Coordinates of C-alpha atoms in Angstrom, one line a residue:
X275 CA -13.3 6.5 5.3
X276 CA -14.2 9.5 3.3
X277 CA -16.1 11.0 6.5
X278 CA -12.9 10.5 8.2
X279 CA -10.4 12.3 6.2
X280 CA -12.7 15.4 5.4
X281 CA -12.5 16.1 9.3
X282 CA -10.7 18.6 10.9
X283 CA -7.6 18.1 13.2
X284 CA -7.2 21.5 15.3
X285 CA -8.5 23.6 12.4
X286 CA -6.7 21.8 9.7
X287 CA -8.5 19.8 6.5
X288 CA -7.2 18.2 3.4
X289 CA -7.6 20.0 0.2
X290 CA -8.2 18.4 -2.6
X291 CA -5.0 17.9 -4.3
X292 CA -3.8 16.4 -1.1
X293 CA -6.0 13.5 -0.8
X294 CA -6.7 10.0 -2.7
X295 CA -9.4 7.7 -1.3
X296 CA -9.3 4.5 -2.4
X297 CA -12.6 3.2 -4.8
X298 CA -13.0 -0.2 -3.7
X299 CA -16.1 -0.1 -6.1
X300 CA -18.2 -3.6 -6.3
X301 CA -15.3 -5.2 -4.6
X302 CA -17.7 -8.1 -3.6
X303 CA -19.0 -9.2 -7.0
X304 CA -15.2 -8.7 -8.3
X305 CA -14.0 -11.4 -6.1
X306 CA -17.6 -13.2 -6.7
X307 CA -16.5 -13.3 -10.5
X308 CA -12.4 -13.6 -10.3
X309 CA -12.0 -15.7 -13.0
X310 CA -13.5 -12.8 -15.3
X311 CA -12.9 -9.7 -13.2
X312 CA -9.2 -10.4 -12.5
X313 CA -6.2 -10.2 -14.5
X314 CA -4.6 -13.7 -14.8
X315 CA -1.4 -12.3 -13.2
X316 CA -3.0 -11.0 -10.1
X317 CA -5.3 -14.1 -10.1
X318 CA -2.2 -15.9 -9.7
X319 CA -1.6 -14.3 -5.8
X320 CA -5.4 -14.0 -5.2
X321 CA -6.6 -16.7 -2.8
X322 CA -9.3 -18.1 -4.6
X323 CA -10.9 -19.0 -1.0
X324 CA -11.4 -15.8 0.2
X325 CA -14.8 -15.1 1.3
X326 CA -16.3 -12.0 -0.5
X327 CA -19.0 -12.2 2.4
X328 CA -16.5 -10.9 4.8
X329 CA -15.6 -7.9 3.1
X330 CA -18.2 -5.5 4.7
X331 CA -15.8 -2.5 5.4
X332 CA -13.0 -1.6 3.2
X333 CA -10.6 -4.7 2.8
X334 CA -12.9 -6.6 5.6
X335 CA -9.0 -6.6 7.1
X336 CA -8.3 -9.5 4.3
X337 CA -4.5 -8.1 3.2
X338 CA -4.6 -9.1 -0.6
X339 CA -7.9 -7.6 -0.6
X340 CA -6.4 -4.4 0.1
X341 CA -4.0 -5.3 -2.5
X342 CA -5.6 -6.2 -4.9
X343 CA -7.9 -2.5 -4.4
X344 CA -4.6 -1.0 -4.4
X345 CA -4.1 -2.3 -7.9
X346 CA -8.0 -0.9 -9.1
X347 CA -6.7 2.3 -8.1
X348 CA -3.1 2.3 -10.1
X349 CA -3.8 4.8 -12.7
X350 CA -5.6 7.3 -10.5
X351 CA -2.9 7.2 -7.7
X352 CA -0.5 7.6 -10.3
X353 CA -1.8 10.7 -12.0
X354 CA -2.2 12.1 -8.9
X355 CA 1.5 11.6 -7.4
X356 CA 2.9 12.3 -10.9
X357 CA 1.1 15.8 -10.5
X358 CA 2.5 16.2 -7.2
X359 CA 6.6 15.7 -8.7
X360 CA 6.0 18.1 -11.3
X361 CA 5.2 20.9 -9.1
X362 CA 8.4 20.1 -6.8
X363 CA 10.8 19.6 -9.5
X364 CA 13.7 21.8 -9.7
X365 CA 16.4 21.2 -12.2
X366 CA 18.2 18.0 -11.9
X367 CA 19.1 19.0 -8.1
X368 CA 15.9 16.8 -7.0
X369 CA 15.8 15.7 -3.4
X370 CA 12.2 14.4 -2.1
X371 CA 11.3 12.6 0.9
X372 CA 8.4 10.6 0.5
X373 CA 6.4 9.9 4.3
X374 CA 4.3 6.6 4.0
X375 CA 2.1 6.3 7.3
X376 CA 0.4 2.9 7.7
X377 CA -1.5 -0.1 10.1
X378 CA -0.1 -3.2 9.5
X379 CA -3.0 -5.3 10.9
X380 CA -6.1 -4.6 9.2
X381 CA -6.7 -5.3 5.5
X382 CA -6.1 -1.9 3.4
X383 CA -3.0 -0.7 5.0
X384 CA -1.4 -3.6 5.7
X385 CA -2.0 -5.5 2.1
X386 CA -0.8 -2.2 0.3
X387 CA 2.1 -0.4 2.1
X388 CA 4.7 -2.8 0.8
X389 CA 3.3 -1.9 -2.7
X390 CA 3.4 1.5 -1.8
X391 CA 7.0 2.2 -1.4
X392 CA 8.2 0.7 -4.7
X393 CA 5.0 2.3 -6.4
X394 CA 6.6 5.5 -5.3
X395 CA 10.1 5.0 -6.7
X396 CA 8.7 3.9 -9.8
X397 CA 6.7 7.0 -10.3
X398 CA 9.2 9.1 -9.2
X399 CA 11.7 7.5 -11.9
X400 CA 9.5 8.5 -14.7
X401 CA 8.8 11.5 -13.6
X402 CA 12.8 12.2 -13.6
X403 CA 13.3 12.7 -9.7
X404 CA 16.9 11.6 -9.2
X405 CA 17.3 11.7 -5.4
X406 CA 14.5 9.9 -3.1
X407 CA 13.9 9.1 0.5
X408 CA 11.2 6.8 1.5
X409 CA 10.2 6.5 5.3
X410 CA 7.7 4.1 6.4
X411 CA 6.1 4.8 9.8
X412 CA 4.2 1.4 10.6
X413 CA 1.6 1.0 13.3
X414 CA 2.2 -2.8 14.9
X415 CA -0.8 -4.7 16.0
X416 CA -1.3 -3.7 19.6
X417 CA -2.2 0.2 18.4
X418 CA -5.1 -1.9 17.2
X419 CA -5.6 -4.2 20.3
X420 CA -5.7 -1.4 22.6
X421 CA -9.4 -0.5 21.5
X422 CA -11.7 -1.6 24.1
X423 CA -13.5 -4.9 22.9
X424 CA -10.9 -5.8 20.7
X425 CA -10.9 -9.3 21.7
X426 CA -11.0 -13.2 20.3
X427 CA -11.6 -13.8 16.9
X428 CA -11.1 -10.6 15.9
X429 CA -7.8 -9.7 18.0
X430 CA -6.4 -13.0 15.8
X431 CA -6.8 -11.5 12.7
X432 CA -4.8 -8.4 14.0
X433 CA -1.9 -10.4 15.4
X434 CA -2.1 -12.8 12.3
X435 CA -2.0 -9.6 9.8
X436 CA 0.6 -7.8 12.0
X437 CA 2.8 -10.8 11.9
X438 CA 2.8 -12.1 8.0
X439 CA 3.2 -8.3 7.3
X440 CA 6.3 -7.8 9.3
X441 CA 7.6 -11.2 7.6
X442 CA 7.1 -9.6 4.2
X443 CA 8.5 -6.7 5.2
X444 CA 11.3 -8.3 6.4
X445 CA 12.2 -10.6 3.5
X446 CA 11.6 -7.8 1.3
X447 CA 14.6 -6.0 3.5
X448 CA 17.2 -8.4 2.9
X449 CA 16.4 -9.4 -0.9
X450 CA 20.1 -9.2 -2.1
X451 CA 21.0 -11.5 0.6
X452 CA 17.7 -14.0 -0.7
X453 CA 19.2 -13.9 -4.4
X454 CA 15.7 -13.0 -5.2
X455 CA 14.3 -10.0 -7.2
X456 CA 10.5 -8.2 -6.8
X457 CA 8.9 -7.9 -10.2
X458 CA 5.2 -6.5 -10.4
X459 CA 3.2 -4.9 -13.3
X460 CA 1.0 -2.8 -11.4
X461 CA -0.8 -1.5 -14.7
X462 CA -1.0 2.0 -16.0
X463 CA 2.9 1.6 -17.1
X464 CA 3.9 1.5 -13.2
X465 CA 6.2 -1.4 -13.0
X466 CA 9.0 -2.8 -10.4
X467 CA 12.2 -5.4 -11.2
X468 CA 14.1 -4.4 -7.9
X469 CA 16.7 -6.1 -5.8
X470 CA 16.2 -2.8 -3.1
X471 CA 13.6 -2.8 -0.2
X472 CA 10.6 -0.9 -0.6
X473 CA 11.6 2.0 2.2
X474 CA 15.3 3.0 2.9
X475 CA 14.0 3.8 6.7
X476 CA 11.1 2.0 8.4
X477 CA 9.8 2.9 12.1
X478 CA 7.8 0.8 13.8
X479 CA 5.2 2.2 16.5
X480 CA 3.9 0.4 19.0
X481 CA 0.5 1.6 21.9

């Protein structure tokens, strides 16, 4: 919400080097046209029955909508991060903490903050940071349910999002114990083969 973020909080605004809004772009007629629009290994986690009519703001709280714009936006989030290393850098004594704030219920936060966190190691590896700290801070669905006139259909898409996100998460948490590995090619030569869970700290806030 671009109107959103160039708003003030007690005085306070963004600059420009310290914001990134995602370009969803002609998200409906990509979806529309998959088959052409899509790389074959994204097309490969895509639903193919998603409805591109429902996606009227943002991710239309569709979670690998929001992934997938997460993907569009690759190089652009990488140039931008990669700027942000090289002015913190300091010798090879590199500690950085890296603070990932999102929902977990809609579509755009809670299809891309899984993503996020091994996104942000794999950045930081080529940029040559040795040490980093990721921290998650996750909103659970009833910061969402609290709005007045968040009700029936649209209260089941929170808890349904909130839920298979935290089961992701989860998983994702305990992959040594699975056996299993996470291997994505995000493009842009961003790329994850890890055994580690996206965040070495996650808090979860609830309303």
């Amino acid at each position: 919400d671009e109107k959103a973020i160039e708003s003030s909080y007690m005085g306070t605004v963004f600059s420009s080097d310290e914001k990134f809004l995602y370009r969803t772009g002609e998200i409906r007629s990509v979806v529309d046209d998959r088959e052409r629009n899509m790389r074959e290994d994204i097309k490969e986690w895509f639903n193919p029955k998603i409805d591109s009519s429902l996606i009227i703001h943002g991710a239309g709280a569709i979670r690998q909508v929001g992934r997938f714009i997460l993907f569009q936006n690759v190089a652009q989030l990488k140039n931008q991060i990669t700027a942000k290393f090289n002015r913190i850098k300091n010798g090879d004594n590199n500690i950085v903490y890296m603070f990932v704030f999102s929902g977990i219920s809609g579509g755009t936060g809670s299809g891309s903050f899984i993503d996020m966190g091994y996104i942000l190691k794999s950045i930081a590896e080529s940029c040559q940071i040795r040490q980093i700290t990721r921290l998650l801070f996750a909103f659970m669905p009833d910061v969402n349910l609290q709005h007045i006139g968040t009700t029936g259909p649209a209260a089941d898409i929170i808890k349904r999002n909130g839920f298979t996100a935290l089961k992701e998460l989860d998983y994702l948490n305990n992959l040594r114990a699975h056996g299993t590995r996470y291997t994505v090619n995000y493009g842009s030569d961003v790329a994850v083969d890890e055994i580690a869970p996206p965040y070495e700290t996650t808090l979860l806030f609830s309303a």
